[in-house]
Short mmCIF file of C-alpha atoms and ligand atoms in Angstrom, two decimals:
data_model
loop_
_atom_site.label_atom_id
_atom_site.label_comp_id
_atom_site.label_asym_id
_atom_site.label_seq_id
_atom_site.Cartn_x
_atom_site.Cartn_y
_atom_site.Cartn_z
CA UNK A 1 -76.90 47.58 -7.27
CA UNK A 2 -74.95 44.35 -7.84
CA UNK A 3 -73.69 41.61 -10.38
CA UNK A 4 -76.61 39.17 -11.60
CA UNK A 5 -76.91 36.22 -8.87
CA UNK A 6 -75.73 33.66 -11.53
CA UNK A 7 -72.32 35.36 -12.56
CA UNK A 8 -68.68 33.94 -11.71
CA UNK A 9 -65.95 36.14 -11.92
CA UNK A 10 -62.85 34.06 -12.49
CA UNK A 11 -60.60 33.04 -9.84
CA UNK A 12 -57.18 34.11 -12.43
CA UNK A 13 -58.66 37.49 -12.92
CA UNK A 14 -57.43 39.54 -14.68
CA UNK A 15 -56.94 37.04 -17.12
CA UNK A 16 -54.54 39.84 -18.82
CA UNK A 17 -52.94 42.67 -17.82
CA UNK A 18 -49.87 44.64 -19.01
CA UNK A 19 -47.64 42.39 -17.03
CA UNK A 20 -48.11 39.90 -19.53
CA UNK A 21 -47.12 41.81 -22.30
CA UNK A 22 -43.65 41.50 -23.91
CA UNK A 23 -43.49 45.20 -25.37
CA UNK A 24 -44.53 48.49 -23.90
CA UNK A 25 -48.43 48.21 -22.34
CA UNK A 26 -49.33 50.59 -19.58
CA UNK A 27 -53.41 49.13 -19.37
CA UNK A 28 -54.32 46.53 -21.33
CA UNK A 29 -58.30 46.18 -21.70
CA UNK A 30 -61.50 46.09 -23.69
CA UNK A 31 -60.65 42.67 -26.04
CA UNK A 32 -62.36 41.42 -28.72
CA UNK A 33 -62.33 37.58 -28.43
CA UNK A 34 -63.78 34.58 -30.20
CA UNK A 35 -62.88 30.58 -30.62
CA UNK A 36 -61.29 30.63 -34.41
CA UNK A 37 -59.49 27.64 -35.84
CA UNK A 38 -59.17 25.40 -32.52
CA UNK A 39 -57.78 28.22 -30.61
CA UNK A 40 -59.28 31.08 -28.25
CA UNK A 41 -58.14 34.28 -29.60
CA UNK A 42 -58.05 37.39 -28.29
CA UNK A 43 -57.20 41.03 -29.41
CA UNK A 44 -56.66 43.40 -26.99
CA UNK A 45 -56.62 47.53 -26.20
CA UNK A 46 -52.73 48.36 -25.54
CA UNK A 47 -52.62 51.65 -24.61
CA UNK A 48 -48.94 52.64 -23.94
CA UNK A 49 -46.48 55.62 -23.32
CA UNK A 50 -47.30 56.92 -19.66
CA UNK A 51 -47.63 55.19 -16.23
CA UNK A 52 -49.72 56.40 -13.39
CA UNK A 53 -46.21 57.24 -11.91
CA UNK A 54 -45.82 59.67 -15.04
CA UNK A 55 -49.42 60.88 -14.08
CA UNK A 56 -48.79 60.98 -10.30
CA UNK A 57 -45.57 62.74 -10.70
CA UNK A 58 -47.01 65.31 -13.49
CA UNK A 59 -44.39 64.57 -16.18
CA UNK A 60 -46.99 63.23 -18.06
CA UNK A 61 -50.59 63.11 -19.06
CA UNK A 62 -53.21 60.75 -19.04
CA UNK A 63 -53.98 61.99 -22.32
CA UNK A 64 -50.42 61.13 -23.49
CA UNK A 65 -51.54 57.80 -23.84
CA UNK A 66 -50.89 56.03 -27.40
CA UNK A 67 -52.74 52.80 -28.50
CA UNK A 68 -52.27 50.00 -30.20
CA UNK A 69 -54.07 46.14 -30.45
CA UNK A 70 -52.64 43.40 -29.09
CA UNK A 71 -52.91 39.45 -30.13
CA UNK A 72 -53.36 36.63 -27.76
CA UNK A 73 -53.92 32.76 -28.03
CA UNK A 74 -55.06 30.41 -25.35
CA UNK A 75 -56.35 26.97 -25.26
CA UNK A 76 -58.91 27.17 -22.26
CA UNK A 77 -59.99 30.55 -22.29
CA UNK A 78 -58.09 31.34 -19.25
CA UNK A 79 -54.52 31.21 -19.62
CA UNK A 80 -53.36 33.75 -22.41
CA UNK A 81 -50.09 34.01 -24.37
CA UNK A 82 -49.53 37.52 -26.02
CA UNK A 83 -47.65 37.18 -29.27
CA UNK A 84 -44.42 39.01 -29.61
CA UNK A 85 -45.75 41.91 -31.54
CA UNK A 86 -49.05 43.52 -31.98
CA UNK A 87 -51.22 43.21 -34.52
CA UNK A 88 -52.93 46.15 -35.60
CA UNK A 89 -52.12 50.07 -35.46
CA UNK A 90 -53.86 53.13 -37.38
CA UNK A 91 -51.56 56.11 -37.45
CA UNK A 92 -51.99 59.09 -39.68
CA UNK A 93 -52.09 62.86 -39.97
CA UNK A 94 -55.93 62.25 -39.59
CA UNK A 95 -56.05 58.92 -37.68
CA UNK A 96 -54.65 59.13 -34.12
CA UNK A 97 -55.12 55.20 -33.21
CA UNK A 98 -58.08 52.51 -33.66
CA UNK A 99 -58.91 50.60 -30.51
CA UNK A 100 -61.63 48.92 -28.71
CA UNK A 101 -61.49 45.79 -31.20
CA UNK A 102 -64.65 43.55 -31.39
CA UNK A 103 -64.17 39.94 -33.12
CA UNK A 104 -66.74 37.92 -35.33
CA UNK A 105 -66.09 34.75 -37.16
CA UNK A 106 -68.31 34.78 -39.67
CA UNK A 107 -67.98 32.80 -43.45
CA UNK A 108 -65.13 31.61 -42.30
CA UNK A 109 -63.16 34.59 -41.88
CA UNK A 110 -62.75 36.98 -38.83
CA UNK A 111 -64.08 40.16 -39.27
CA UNK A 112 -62.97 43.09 -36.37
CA UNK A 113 -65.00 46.08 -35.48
CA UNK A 114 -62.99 48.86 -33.89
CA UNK A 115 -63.01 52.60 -32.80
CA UNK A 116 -60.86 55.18 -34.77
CA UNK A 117 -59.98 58.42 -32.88
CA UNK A 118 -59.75 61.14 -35.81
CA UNK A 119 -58.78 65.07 -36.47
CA UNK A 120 -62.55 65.14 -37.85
CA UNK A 121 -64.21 63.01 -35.56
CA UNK A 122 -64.92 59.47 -33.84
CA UNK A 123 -65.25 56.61 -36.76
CA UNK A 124 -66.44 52.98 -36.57
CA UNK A 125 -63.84 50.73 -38.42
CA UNK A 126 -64.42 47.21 -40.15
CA UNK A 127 -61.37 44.71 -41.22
CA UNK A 128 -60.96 41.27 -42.27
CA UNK A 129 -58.58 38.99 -41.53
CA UNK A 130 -57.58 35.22 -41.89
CA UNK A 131 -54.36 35.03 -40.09
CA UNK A 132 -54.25 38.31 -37.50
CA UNK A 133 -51.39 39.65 -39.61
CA UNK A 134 -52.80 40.88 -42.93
CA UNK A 135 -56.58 42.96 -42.19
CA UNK A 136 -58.27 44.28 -45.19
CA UNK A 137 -59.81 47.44 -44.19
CA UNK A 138 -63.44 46.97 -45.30
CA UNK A 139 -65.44 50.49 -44.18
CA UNK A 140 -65.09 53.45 -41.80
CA UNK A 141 -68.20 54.80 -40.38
CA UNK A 142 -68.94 58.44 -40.63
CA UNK A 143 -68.45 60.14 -37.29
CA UNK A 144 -69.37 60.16 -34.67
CA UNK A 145 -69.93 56.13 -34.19
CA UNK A 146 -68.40 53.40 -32.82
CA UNK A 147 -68.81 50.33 -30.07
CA UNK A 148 -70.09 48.41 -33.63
CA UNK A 149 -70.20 44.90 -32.80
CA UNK A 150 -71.44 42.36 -36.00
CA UNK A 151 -72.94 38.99 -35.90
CA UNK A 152 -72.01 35.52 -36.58
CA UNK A 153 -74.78 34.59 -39.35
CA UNK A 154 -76.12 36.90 -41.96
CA UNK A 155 -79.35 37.37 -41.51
CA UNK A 156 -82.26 38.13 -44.18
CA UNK A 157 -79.46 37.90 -46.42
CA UNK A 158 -77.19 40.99 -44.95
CA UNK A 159 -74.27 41.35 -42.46
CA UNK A 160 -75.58 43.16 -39.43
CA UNK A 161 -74.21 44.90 -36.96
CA UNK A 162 -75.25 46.84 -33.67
CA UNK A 163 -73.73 50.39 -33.56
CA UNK A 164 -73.27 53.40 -31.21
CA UNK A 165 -73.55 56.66 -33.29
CA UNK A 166 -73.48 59.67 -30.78
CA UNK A 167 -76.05 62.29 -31.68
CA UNK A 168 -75.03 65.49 -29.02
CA UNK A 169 -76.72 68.20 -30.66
CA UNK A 170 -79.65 66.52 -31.40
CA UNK A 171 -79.54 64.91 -28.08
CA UNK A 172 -80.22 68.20 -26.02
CA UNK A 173 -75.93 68.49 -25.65
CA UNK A 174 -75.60 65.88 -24.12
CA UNK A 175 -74.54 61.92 -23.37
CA UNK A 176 -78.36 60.43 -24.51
CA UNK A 177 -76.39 57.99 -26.61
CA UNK A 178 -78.67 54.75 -27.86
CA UNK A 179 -77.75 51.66 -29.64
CA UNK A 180 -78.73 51.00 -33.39
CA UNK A 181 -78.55 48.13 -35.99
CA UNK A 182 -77.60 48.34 -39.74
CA UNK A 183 -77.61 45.98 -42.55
CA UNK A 184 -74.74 45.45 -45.31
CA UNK A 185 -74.35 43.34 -48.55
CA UNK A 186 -71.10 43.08 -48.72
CA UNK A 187 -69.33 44.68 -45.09
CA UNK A 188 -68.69 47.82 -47.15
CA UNK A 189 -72.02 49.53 -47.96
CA UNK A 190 -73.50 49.59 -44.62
CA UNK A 191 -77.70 51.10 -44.23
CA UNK A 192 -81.31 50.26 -43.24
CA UNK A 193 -80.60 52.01 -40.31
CA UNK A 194 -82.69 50.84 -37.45
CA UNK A 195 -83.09 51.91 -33.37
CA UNK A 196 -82.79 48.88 -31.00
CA UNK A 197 -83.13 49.92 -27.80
CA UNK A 198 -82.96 53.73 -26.14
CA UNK A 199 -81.24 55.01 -23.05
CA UNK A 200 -84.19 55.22 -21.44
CA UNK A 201 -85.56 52.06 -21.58
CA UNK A 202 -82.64 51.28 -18.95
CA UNK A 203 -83.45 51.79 -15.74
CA UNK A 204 -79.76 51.85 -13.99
CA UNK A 205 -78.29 54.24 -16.77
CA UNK A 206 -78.64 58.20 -16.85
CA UNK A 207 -76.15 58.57 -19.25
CA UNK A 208 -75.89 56.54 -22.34
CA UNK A 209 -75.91 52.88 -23.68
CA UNK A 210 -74.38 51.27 -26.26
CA UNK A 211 -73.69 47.58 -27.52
CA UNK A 212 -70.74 45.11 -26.22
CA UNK A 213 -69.78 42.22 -26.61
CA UNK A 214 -71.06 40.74 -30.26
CA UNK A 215 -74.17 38.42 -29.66
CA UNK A 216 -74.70 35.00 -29.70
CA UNK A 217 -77.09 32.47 -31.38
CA UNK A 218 -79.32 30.72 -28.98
CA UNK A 219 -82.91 28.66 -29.40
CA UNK A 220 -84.48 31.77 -27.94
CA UNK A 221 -82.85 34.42 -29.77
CA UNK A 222 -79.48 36.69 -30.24
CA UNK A 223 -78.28 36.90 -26.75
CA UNK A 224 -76.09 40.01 -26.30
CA UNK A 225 -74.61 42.26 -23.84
CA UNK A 226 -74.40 46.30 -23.93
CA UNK A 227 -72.39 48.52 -21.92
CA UNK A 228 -74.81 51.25 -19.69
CA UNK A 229 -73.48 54.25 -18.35
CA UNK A 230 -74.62 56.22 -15.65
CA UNK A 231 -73.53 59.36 -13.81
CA UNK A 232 -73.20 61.00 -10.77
CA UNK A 233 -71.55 64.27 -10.67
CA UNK A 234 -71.59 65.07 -7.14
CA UNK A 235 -71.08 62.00 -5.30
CA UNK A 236 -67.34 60.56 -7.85
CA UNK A 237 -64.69 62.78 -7.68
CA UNK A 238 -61.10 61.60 -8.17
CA UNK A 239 -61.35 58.26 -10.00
CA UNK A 240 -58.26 56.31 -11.20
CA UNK A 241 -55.64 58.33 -12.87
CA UNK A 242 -57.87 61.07 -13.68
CA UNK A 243 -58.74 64.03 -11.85
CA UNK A 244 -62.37 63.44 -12.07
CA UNK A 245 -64.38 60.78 -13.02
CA UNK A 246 -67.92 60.59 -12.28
CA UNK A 247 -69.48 57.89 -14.71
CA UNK A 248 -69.82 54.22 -13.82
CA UNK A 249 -70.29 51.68 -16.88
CA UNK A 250 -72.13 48.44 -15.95
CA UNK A 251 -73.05 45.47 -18.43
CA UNK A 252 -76.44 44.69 -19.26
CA UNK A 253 -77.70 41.82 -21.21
CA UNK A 254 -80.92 41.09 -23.57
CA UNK A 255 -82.18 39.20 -26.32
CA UNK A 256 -82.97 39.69 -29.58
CA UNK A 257 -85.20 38.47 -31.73
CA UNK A 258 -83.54 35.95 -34.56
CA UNK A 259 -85.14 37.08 -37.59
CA UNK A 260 -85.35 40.90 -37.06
CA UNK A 261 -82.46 41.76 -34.37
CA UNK A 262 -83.73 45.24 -34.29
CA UNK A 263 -86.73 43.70 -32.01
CA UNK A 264 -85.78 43.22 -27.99
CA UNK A 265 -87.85 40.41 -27.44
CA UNK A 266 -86.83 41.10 -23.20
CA UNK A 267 -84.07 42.22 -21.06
CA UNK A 268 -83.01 42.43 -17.62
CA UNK A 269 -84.17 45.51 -16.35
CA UNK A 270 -80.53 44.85 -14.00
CA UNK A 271 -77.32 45.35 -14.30
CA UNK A 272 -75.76 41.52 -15.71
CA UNK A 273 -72.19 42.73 -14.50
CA UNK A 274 -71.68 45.74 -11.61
CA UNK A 275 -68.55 46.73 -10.62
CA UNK A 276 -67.64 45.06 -7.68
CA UNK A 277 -64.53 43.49 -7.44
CA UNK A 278 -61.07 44.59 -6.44
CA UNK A 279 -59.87 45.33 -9.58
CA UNK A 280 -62.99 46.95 -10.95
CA UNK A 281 -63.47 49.41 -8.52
CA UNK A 282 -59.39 50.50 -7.71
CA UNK A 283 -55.97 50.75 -8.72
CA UNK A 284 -57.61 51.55 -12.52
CA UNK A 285 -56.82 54.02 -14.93
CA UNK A 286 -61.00 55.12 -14.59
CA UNK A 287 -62.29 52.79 -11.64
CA UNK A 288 -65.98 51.85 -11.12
CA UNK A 289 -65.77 50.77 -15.33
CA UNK A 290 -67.00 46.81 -16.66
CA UNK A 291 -67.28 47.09 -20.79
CA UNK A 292 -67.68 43.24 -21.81
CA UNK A 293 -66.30 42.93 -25.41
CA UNK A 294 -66.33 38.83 -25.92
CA UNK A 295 -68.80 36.25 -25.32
CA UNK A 296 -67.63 32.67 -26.30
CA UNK A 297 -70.57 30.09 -25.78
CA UNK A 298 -69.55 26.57 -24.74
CA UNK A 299 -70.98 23.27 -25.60
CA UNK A 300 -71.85 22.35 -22.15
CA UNK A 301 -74.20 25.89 -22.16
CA UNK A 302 -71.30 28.05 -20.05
CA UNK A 303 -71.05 31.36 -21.58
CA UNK A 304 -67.49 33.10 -20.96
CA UNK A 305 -68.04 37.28 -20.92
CA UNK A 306 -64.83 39.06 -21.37
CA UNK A 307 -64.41 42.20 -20.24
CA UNK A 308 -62.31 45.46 -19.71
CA UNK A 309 -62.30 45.77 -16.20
CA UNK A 310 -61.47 49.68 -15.03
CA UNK A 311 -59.99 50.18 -18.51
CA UNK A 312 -56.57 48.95 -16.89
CA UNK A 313 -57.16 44.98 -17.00
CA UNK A 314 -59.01 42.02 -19.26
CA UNK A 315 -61.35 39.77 -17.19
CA UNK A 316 -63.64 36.97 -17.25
CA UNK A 317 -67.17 35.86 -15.81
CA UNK A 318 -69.21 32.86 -16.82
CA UNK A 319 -72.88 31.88 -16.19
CA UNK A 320 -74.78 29.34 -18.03
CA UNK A 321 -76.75 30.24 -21.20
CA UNK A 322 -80.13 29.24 -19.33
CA UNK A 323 -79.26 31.38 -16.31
CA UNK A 324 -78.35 34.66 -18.72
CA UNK A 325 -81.81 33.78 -20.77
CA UNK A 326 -83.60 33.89 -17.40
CA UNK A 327 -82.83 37.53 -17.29
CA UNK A 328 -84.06 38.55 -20.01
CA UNK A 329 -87.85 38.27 -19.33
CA UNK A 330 -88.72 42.08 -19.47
CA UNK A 331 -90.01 43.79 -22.39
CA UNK A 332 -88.58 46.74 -23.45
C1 BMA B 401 -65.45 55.23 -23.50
C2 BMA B 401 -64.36 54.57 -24.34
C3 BMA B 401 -64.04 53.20 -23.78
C4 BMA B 401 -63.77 53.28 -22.29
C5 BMA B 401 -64.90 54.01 -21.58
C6 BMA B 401 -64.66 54.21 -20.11
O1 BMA B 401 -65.72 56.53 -23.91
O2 BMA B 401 -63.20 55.38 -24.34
O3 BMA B 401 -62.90 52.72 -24.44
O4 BMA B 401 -63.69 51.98 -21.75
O5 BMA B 401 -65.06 55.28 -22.17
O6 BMA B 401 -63.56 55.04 -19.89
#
């Protein structure tokens, strides 16, 4: 398998790693990003606390790992300043950290989807925010759920989002993870629960599927990524920092239908993004992983995917809307 013909990894890549960071980052990945008052802006996975030295040496596990987001600004896209501090943190007896942050401008306001690691289980979170310092903390899924992603325009009068719950013992015990849509009024009472598309209607995943980056408006449809994972047990042993690693997450695109999102009008029945380059398939904390969390669409028609590149480094690819609509020709 291989990267869709019309992708273009950026000659910078990574756009951001933990080099650019001005307080303590160990792999700095899996960004939310969107264009929000004039300004690319980015917030990023900092996870912190233990190097692959500490790994390699054994004073340390990978597991040691703590996590916190980051904030960046840039005026192309490309070239990234990280503020002094970051931004966002959940720490609790219950809460162990929030990460994986997804970013939608929507009303107005920015509204972040994120992951919260908890004593009781995996939980989607939802915040608001105007200004990346104060973020009202709008829902909290019940577990397990999370990759939630929401979308720029309300549509049939409610905020929707794609979602990620992860139903194992219904699910023969296993990753058969799909990805599902709600509805909300408000971002608070979230429901009308619908299945969007199913791990197996994906031929290059064995494992699981779940959504991205969050999708964008185009004359055909929503046009959105997902992240599809597949395994192989025997063939991936050692893999990054961990001992064993044996899945490989590609991106996958497809479009959905304007009016009802929970309808795939196609899809490429191909990976969009495979891991290929340097830094996506060594040197990472869990190589052979691509997890696009932003898609920024230009007025000349390029679309910039961002994504967490071996979850050790942010990247960037571009194609042009056209050439990403091409792909998605197959029905579900
Ligand atoms: C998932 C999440 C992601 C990560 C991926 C690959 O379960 O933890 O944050 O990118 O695994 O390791």
């Amino acid at each position: 398998m291989k990267s869709a013909a019309c992708i273009r990894r950026n000659p910078a890549n990574p756009v951001l790693s933990a080099k650019n960071v001005p307080y303590p980052a160990s792999l700095v990945f899996n960004a939310g990003i969107t264009k929000y008052q004039g300004r690319y802006v980015m917030v990023f996975r900092n996870d912190y606390g233990v190097t692959q030295a500490d790994v390699d040496a054994g004073s340390k596990r990978p597991w040691d790992l703590r996590t916190n987001i980051g904030l960046a600004f840039s005026d192309d896209g490309v070239a990234w300043k990280v503020e002094p501090k970051p931004c966002f943190e959940m720490k609790s007896d219950e809460v162990s950290r929030a990460y994986d942050p997804r970013l939608t401008v929507i009303d107005g306001r920015v509204v972040m989807c994120f992951a919260v690691d908890t004593k009781h289980g995996v939980r989607g979170g939802i915040a608001v925010t105007e200004d990346f310092e104060k973020f009202e903390v709008k829902h909290l899924t019940a577990p397990d759920n999370r990759n939630m992603v929401l979308f720029p325009e309300k549509i049939g009068g409610h905020y929707v989002r794609l979602e990620r719950p992860f139903p194992v013992y219904s699910r023969g015990g296993k990753d058969r993870f799909d990805i599902w849509m709600s509805r909300s009024p408000d971002l608070s009472f979230w429901g009308q629960t619908d299945l969007v598309l199913g791990v197996e209607d994906v031929p290059y995943s064995n494992d699981k599927i779940g959504p991205a980056a969050p999708p964008i408006r185009t004359k055909k449809g929503w046009l959105t990524t997902f992240h599809a994972v597949d395994r192989d047990d025997a063939a991936r042993g050692k893999n990054g920092w961990e001992a064993k690693w044996t899945k490989r997450y590609t991106g996958g695109i497809m479009l959905l239908d304007l009016a009802d999102p929970s309808k795939v009008i196609g899809m490429s029945k191909e990976p969009l993004l495979f891991p290929e380059a340097p830094y996506e398939v060594s040197g990472g904390y869990r190589d052979h992983v691509i997890f696009p969390g932003g898609m920024v669409a230009e007025p000349d028609g390029e679309v910039k995917i961002y994504y967490g590149a071996g979850d050790a480094v942010e990247c960037l690819a571009t194609a042009h809307v056209d050439e990403l609509l091409a792909l998605c020709v197959s029905p579900r």
